[in-house]
Coordinates of C-alpha atoms and ligand atoms in Angstrom, one line a residue:
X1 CA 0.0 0.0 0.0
X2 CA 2.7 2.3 0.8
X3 CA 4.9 1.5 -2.2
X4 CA 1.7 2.0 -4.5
X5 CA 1.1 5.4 -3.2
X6 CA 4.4 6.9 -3.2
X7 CA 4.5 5.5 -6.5
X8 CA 1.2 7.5 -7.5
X9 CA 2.7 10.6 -5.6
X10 CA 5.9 10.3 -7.6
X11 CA 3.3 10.0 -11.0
X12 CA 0.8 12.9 -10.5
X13 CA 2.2 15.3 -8.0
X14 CA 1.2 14.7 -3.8
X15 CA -1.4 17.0 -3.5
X16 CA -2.9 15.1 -6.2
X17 CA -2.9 11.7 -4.3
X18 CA -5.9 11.5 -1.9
X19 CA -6.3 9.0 0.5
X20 CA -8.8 9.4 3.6
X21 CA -6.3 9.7 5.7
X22 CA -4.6 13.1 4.0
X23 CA -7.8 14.3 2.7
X24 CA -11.0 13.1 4.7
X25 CA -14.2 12.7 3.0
X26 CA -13.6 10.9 -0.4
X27 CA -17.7 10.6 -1.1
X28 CA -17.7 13.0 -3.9
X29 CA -15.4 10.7 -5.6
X30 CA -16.8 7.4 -3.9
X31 CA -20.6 8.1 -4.6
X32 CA -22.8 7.8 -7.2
X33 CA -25.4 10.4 -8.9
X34 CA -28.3 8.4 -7.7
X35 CA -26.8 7.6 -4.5
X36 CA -26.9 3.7 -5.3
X37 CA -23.8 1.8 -5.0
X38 CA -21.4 3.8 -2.4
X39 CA -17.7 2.4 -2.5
X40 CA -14.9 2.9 -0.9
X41 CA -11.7 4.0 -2.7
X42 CA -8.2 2.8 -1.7
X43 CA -7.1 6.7 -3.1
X44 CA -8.1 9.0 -5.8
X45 CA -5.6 10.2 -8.1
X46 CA -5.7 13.5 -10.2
X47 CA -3.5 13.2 -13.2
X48 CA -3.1 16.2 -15.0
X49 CA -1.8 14.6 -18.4
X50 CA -1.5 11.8 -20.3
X51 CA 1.6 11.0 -19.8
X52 CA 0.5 10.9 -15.9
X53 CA -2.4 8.3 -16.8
X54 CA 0.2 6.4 -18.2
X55 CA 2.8 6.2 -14.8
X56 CA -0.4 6.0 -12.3
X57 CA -1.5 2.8 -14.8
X58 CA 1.9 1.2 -15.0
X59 CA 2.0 1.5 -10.8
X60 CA -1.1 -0.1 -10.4
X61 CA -0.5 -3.1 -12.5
X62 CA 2.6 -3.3 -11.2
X63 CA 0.5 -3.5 -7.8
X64 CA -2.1 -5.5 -9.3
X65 CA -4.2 -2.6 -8.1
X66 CA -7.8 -2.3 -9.8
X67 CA -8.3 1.0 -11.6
X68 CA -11.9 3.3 -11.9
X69 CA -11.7 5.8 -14.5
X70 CA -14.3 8.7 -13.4
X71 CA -15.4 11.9 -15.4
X72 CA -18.1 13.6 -13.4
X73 CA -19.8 10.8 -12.5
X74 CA -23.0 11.3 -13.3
X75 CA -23.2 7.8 -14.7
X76 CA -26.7 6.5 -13.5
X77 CA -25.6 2.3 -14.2
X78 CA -23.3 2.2 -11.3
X79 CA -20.4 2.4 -13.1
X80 CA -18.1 5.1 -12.5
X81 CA -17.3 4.5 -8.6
X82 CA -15.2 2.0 -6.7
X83 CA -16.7 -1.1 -5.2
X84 CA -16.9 -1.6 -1.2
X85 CA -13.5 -3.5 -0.9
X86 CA -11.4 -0.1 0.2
X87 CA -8.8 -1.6 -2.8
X88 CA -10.1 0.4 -6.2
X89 CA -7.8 3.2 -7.0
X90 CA -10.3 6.3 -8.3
X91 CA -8.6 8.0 -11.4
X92 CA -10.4 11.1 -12.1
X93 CA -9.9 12.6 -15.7
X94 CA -11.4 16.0 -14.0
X95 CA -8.0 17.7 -14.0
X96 CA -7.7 17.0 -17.8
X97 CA -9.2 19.9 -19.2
X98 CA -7.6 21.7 -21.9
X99 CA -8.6 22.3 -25.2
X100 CA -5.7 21.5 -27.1
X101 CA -7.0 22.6 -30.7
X102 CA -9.9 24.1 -33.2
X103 CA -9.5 22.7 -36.7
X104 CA -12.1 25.6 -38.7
X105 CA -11.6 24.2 -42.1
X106 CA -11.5 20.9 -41.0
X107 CA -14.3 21.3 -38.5
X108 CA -12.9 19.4 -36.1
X109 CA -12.1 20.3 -32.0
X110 CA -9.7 18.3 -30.1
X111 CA -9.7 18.2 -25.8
X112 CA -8.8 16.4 -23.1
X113 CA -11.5 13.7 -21.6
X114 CA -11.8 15.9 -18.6
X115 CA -13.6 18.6 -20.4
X116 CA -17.1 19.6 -19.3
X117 CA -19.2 18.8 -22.0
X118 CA -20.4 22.5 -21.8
X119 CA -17.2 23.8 -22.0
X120 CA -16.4 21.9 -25.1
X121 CA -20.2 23.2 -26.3
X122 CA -18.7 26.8 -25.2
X123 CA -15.8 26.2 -27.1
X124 CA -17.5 25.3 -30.3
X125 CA -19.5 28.3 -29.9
X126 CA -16.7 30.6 -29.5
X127 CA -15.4 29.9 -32.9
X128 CA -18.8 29.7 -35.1
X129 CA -19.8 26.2 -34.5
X130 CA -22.0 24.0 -33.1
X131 CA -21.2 20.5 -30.7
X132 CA -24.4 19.2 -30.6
X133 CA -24.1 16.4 -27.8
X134 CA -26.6 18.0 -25.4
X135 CA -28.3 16.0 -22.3
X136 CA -29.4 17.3 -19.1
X137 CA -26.3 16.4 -17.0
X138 CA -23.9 18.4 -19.4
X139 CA -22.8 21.2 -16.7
X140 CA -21.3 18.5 -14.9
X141 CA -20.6 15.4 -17.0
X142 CA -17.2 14.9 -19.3
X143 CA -16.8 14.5 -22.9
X144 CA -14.6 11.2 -21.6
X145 CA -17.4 9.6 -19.8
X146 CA -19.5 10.4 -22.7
X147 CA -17.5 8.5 -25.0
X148 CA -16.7 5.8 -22.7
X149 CA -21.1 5.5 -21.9
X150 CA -21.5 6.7 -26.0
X151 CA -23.7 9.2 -24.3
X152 CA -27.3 10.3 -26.1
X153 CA -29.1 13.2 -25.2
X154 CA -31.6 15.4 -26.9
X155 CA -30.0 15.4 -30.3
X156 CA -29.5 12.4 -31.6
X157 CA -32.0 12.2 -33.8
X158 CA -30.4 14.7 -36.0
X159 CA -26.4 14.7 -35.3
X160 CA -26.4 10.5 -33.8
X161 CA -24.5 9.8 -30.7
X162 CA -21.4 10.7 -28.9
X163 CA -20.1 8.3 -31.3
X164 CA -21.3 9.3 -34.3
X165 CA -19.3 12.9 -33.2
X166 CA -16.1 11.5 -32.5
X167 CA -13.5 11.1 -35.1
X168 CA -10.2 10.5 -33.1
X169 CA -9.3 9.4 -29.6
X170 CA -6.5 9.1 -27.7
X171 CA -6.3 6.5 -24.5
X172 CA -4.0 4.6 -22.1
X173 CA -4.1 0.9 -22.3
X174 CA -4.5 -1.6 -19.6
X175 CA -0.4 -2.0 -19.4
X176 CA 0.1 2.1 -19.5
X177 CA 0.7 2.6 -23.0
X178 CA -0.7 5.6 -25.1
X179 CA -2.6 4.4 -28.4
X180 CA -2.6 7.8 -30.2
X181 CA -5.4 7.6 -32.8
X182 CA -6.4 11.5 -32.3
X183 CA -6.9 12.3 -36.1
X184 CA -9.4 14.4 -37.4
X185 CA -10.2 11.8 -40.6
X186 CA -13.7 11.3 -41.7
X187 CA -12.4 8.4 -43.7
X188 CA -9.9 5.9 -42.8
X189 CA -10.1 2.6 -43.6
X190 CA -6.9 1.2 -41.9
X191 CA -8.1 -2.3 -40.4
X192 CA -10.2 -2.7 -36.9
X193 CA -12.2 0.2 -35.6
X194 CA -10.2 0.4 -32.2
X195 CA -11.4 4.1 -31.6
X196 CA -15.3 2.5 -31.9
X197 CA -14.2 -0.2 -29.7
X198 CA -13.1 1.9 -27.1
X199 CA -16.5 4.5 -27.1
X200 CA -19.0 2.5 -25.1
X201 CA -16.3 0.4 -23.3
X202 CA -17.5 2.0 -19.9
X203 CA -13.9 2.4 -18.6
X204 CA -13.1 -1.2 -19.5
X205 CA -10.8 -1.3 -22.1
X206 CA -8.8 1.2 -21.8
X207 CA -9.0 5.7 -20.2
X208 CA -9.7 8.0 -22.7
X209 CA -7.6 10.9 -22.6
X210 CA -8.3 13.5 -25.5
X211 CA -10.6 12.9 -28.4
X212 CA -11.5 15.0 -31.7
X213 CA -14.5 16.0 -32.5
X214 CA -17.3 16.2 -34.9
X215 CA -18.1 20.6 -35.2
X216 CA -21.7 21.8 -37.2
X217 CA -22.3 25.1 -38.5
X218 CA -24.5 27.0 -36.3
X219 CA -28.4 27.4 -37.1
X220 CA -29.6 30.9 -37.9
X221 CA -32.7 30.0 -36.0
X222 CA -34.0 27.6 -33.4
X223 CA -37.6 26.8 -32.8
X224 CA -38.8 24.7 -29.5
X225 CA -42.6 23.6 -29.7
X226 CA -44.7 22.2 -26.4
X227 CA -47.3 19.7 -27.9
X228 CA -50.3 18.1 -25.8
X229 CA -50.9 14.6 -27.4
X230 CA -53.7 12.8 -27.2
X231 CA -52.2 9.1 -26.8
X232 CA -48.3 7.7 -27.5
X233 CA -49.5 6.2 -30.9
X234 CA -50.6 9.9 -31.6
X235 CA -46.8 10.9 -30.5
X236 CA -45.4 8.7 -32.9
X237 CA -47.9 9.1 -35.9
X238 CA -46.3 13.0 -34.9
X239 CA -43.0 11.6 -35.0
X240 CA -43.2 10.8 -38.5
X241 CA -45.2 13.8 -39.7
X242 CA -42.7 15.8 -38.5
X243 CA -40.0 14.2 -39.8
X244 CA -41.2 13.9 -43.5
X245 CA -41.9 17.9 -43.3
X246 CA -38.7 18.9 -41.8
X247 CA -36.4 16.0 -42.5
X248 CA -32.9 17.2 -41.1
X249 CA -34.3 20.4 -39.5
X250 CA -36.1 18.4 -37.1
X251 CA -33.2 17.8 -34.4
X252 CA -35.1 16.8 -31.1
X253 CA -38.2 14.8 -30.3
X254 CA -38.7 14.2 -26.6
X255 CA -42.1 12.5 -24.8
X256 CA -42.9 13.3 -21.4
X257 CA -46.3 11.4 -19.7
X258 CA -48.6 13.6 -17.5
X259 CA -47.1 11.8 -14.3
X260 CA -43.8 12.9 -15.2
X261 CA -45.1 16.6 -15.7
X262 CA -46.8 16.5 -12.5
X263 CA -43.5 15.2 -10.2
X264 CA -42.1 18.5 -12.4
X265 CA -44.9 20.7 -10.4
X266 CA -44.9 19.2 -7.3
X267 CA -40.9 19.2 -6.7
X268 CA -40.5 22.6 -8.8
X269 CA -43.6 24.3 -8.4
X270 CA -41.7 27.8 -9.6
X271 CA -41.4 26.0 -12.9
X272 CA -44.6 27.1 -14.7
X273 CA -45.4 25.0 -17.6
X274 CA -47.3 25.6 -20.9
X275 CA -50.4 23.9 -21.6
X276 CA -50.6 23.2 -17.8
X277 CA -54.6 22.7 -18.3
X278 CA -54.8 20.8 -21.3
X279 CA -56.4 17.2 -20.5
X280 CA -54.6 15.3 -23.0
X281 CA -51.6 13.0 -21.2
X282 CA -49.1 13.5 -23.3
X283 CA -46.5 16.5 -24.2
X284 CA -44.0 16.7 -26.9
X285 CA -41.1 18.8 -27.1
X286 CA -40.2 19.4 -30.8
X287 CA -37.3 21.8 -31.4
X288 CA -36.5 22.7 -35.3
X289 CA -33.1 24.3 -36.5
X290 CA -33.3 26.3 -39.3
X291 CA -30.5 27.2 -42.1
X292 CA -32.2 29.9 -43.3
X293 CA -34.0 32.3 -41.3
X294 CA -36.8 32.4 -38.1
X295 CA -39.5 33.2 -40.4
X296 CA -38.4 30.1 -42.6
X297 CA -38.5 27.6 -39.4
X298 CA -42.1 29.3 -38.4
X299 CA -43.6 28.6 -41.5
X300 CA -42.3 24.8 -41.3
X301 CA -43.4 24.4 -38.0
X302 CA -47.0 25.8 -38.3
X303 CA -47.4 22.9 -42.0
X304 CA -46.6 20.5 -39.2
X305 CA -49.4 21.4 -36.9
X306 CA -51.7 21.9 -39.9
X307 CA -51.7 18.6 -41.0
X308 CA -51.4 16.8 -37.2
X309 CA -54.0 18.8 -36.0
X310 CA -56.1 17.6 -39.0
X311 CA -55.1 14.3 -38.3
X312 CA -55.6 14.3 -34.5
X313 CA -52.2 13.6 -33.2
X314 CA -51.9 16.9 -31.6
X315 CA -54.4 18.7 -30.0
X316 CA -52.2 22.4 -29.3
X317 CA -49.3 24.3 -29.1
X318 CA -47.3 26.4 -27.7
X319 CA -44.3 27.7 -29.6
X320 CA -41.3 29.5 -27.4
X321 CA -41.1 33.2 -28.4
X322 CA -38.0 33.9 -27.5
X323 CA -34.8 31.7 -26.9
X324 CA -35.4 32.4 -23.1
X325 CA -38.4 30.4 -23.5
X326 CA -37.6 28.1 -25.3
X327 CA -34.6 26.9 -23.0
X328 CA -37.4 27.2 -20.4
X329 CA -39.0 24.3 -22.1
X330 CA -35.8 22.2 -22.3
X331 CA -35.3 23.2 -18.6
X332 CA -38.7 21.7 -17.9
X333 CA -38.3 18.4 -19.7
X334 CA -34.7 18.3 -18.3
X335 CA -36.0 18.5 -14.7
X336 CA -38.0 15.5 -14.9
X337 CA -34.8 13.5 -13.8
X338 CA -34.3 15.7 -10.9
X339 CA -38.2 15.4 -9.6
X340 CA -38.5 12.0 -10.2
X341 CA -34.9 11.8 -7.6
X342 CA -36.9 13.6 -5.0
X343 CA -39.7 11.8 -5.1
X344 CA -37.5 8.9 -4.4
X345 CA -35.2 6.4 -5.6
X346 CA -37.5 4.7 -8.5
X347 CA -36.6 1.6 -10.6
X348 CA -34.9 3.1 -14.0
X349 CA -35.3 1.3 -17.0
X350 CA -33.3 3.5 -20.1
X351 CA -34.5 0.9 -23.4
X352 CA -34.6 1.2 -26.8
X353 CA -37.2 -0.2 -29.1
X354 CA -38.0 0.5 -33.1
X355 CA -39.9 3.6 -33.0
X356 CA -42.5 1.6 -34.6
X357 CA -43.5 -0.7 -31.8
X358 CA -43.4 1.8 -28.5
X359 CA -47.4 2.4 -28.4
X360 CA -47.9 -1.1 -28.2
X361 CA -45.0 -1.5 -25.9
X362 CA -46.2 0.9 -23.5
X363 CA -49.7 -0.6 -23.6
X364 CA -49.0 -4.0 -22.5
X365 CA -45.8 -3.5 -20.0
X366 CA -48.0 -0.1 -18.2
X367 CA -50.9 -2.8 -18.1
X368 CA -48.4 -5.6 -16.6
X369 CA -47.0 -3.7 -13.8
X370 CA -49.9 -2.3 -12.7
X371 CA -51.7 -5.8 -12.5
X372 CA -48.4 -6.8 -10.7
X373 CA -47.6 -3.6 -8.6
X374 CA -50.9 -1.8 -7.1
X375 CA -50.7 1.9 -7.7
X376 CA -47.5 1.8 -9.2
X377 CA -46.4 4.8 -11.1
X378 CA -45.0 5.4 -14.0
X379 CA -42.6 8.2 -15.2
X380 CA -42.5 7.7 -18.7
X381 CA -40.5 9.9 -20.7
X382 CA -37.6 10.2 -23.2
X383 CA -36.1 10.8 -26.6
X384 CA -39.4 9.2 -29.0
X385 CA -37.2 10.4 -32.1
X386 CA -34.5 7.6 -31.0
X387 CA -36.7 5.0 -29.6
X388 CA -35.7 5.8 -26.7
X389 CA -37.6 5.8 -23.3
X390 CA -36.8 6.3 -20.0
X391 CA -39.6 4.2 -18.6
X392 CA -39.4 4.3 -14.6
X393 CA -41.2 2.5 -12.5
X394 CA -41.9 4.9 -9.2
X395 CA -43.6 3.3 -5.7
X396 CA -46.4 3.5 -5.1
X397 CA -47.9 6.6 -2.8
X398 CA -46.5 6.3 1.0
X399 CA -44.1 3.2 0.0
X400 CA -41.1 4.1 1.0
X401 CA -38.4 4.2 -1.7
X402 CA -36.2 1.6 -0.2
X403 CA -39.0 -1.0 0.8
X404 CA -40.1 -0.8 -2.9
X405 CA -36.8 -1.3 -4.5
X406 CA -36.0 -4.6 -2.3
X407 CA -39.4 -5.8 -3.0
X408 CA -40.5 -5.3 -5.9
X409 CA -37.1 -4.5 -8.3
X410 CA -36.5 -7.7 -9.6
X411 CA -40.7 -7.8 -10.6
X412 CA -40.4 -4.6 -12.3
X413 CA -37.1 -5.5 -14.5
X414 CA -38.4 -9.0 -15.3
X415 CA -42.0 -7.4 -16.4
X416 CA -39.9 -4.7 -18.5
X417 CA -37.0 -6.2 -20.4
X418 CA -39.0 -9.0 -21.2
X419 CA -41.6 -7.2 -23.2
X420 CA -38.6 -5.1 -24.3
X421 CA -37.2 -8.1 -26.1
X422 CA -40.6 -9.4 -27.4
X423 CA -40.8 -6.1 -29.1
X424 CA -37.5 -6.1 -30.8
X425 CA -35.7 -3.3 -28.3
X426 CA -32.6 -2.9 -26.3
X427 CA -32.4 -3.0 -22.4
X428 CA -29.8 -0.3 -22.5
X429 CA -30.1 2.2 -25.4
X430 CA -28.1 5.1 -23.7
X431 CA -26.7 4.6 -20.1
X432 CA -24.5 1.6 -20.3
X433 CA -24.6 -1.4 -18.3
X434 CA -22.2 -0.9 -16.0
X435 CA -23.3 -2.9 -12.4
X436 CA -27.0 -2.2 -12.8
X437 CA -27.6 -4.4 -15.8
X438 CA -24.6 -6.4 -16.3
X439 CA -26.3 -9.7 -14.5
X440 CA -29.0 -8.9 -17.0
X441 CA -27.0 -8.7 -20.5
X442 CA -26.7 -12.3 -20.7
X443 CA -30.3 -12.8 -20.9
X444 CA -30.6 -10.5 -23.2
X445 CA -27.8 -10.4 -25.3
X446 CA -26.9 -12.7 -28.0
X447 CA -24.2 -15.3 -26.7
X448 CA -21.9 -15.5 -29.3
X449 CA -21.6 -11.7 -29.1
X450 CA -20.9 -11.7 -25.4
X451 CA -18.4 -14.4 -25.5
X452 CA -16.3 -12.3 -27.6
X453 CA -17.1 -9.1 -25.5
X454 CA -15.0 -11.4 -23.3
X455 CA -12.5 -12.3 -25.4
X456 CA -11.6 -8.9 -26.4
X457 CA -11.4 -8.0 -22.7
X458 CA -9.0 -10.8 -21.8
X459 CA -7.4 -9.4 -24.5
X460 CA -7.1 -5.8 -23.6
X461 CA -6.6 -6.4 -19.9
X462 CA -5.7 -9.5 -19.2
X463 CA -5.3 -9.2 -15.4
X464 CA -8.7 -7.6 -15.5
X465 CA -7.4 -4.1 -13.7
X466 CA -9.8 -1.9 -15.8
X467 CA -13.4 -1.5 -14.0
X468 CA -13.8 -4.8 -13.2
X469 CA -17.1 -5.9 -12.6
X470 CA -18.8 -3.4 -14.7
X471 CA -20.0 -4.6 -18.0
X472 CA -18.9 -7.8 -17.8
X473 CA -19.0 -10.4 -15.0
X474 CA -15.4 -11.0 -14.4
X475 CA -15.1 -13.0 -11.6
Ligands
FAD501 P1 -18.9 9.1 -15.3 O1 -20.2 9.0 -14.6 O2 -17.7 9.6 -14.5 O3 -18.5 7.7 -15.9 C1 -19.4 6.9 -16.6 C2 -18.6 5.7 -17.1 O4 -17.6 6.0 -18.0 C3 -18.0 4.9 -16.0 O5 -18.0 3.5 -16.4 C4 -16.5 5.4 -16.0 O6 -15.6 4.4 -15.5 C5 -16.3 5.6 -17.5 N1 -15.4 6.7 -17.8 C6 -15.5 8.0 -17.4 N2 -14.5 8.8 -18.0 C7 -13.8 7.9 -18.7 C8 -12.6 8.1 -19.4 N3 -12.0 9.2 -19.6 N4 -12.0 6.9 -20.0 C9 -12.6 5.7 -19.9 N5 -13.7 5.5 -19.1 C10 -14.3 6.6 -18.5 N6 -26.9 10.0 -20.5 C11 -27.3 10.0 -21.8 O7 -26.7 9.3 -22.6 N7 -28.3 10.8 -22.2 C12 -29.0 11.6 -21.4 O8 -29.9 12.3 -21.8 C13 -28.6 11.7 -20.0 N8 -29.2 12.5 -19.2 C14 -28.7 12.5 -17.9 C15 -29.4 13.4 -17.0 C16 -28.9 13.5 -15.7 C17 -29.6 14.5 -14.7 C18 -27.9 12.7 -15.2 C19 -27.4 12.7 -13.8 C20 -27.3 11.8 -16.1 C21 -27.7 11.7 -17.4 N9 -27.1 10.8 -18.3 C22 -27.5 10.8 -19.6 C23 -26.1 9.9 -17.9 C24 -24.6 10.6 -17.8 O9 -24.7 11.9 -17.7 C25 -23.9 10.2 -19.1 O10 -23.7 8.8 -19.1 C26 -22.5 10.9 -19.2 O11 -22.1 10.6 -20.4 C27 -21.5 10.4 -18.1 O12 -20.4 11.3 -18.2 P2 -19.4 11.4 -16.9 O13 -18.3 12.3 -17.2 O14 -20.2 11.9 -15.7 O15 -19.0 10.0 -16.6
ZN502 ZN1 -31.9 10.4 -21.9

């Protein structure tokens, strides 16, 4: 233990070395957003380069010490933390911040994995461009740990995932080598796709340290819409008018339920939202962007609601008026996380499932847990345009959080993932897998595929250093 932490000290600089006993309280780094799966960490280190990943990796294989790569841990599958052992050495990419580049021509933007993604979204900005990762954790979370979760968000629909915005990346192997693969090349076919490998890899295979990135031109306008909806099948027959009238300019589609609209006004009640009234129990947020002009977007958007309001899969409107608005309607449908955590630890389920086959989804697995569950509730929400719902199972009224999660978890997943797989979907479609639904890949998961998510792990670390546990049952 000793030898291992002067040899951190020696890597990254003492100050930079925290143990309890120098530092105290460790739960910022040993915690979790959702206050899940506290650890406890044998030290966190701080690099401040890559070179310094490097040394602290080499001295804990050299220890045989397990590693946790953490970016701002808002991770929400458990995977970013150490485990309860004391042993895991926390390495925080936080210090790792710099902006090492801004390709105009090229469109390209290169950082360090500690980045903020609102930083790098600042960055972008600065110079004319747009980085259109966006998701409600981005003051906090890292562009690393969105790589290394292939993060989502409210975009995707239009601009793909944090994968689909990454052209190069630089990381630290297992053994403490640097794999520099940091170009800005929209094309290059030069064998395996290590830099896909690594996005999504949850701190597996291998610490990110810089990556290049994707940059869009900015829109000359921006439009943000607040839908009521008269039923989910109306949200998707929406879906697709909106997207054969707008085709790319439509770049967000998000579904909220009324439940998850009213944990908004209970736990926020400052938040006032439009439509409030309205008696259907679904909302949509559409947001267009516009090459053109304001005007131009305004006379797109109001085609749209012609022909769904003819067709009866909207019932009104409201249209922001001014960008303040319209980021107050993000802000509303970005709070739902945030309610739904004070209203108490609930059973998260983040799935994917062809856009085509959600209303019939949601019909049968709402009906299924509330014949198995009596008054359970369910916040219902997410990013439609994807396919992708975050459909969360709450207690019931006066049942505490805790009593429901011990008894009635296990129910809840069962009910969900399997009518997730009947319906063609995925049981993670942005968060990862990480602890929370590792046990459950296998059922899910073809075996052939997971047998070589194993192989290329033995491969990659064979002495199984890099998060272990997480993914992938190692033991
Ligand atoms: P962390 O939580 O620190 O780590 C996440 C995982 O990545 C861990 O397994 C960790 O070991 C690994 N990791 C972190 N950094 C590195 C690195 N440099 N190299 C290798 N591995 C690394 N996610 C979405 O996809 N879409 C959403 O809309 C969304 N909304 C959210 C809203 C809220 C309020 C919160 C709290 C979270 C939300 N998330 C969402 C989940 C989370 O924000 C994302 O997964 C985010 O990408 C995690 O980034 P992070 O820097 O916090 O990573
Ligand atoms: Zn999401």
């Amino acid at each position: 233990m000793a030898e291992l932490l002067a040899a951190l000290r020696q890597a990254v600089g003492q100050p930079n070395v925290l143990t309890r006993a120098t530092h105290g309280d460790l739960s910022a780094w040993e915690n979790d957003w959702r206050k899940r799966w506290p650890g406890h960490a044998r030290a966190v280190v701080r690099p401040g380069n890559t070179e310094e990943v490097a040394a602290v990796v080499k001295a804990c294989t050299q220890h045989g010490v397990a590693l946790v790569p953490q970016g701002g841990n808002t991770g929400l599958v458990g995977g970013s933390g150490p485990d309860g052992t004391g042993t895991q050495v926390v390495l925080s990419l936080q210090r790792m911040h710099r902006v090492r580049g801004l390709d105009a021509a090229n469109a390209t933007l290169t950082v360090e994995a500690g980045c903020v993604l609102q930083a790098v979204q600042q960055a972008a900005r600065d110079a004319g461009f747009l980085f259109p990762l966006s998701l409600a954790a981005e003051g906090s979370c890292t562009i690393g740990g969105n790589l290394a979760t292939n993060a989502g968000g409210t975009q995707v629909l239009r601009f793909g995932n944090a994968r689909d915005l990454c052209l190069g990346i630089e990381a630290v192997t297992a053994s403490g080598e640097v794999v520099n693969l940091l170009s800005g090349l929209r094309k290059d076919n030069t064998g395996y796709d290590l830099r896909n490998l690594l996005v999504g890899s949850e701190g597996t295979l291998g610490i990110i340290t810089a990556a290049t990135l994707k940059l869009f031109p900015l829109p000359a306008a921006q439009l943000t819409a607040w839908v009521a909806v008269p039923s989910m099948a109306a949200a998707v027959s929406l879906l697709g008018t909106a997207q054969r009238l707008l085709g790319p300019a439509l770049t967000g589609f998000e579904v909220m339920n009324a439940f998850s609209l009213s944990l908004v006004a209970r736990h926020m009640p400052q938040l006032t939202q439009p439509l409030a009234a309205h008696a259907d129990p679904w909302r949509v947020l559409l947001e267009v962007q516009d090459v053109e002009s304001e005007a131009h977007a305004q006379a797109r958007l109001e085609a749209v609601f012609e022909v769904a309001m003819a067709n009866g899969c909207a019932s009104d409107a409201a249209v922001a008026q001014s960008v303040a608005q319209s980021r107050h309607f993000w802000h509303l449908r970005e709070s739902i996380p945030l309610a739904q955590a004070e209203e108490g630890t609930n059973i998260k389920h983040d799935i994917s499932l062809p856009v085509s086959a959600i209303p019939a989804f949601v019909e049968a697995t709402d009906a299924a847990l509330a014949q198995a569950i009596e008054g359970v509730r369910l916040v219902n929400f997410g990013h439609l345009g994807d396919g992708n719902l975050h459909y969360n199972v709450q207690a019931p009224p006066g049942v505490s959080a805790a009593e429901f999660l011990a008894a009635q978890e296990a129910v809840a997943n069962a009910i969900v993932y399997q009518a997730v797989a009947q319906h063609g979907g995925s049981i993670s479609a942005e968060h990862g897998v990480g602890w929370l639904k590792r046990d459950e890949l296998p059922h899910y998961k073809d075996a052939t595929a997971l047998a070589w998510m194993r192989q290329i792990k033995r491969a990659l670390d064979p002495a199984n250093l890099l998060n272990p546990g997480r993914v992938l049952r190692t033991d």
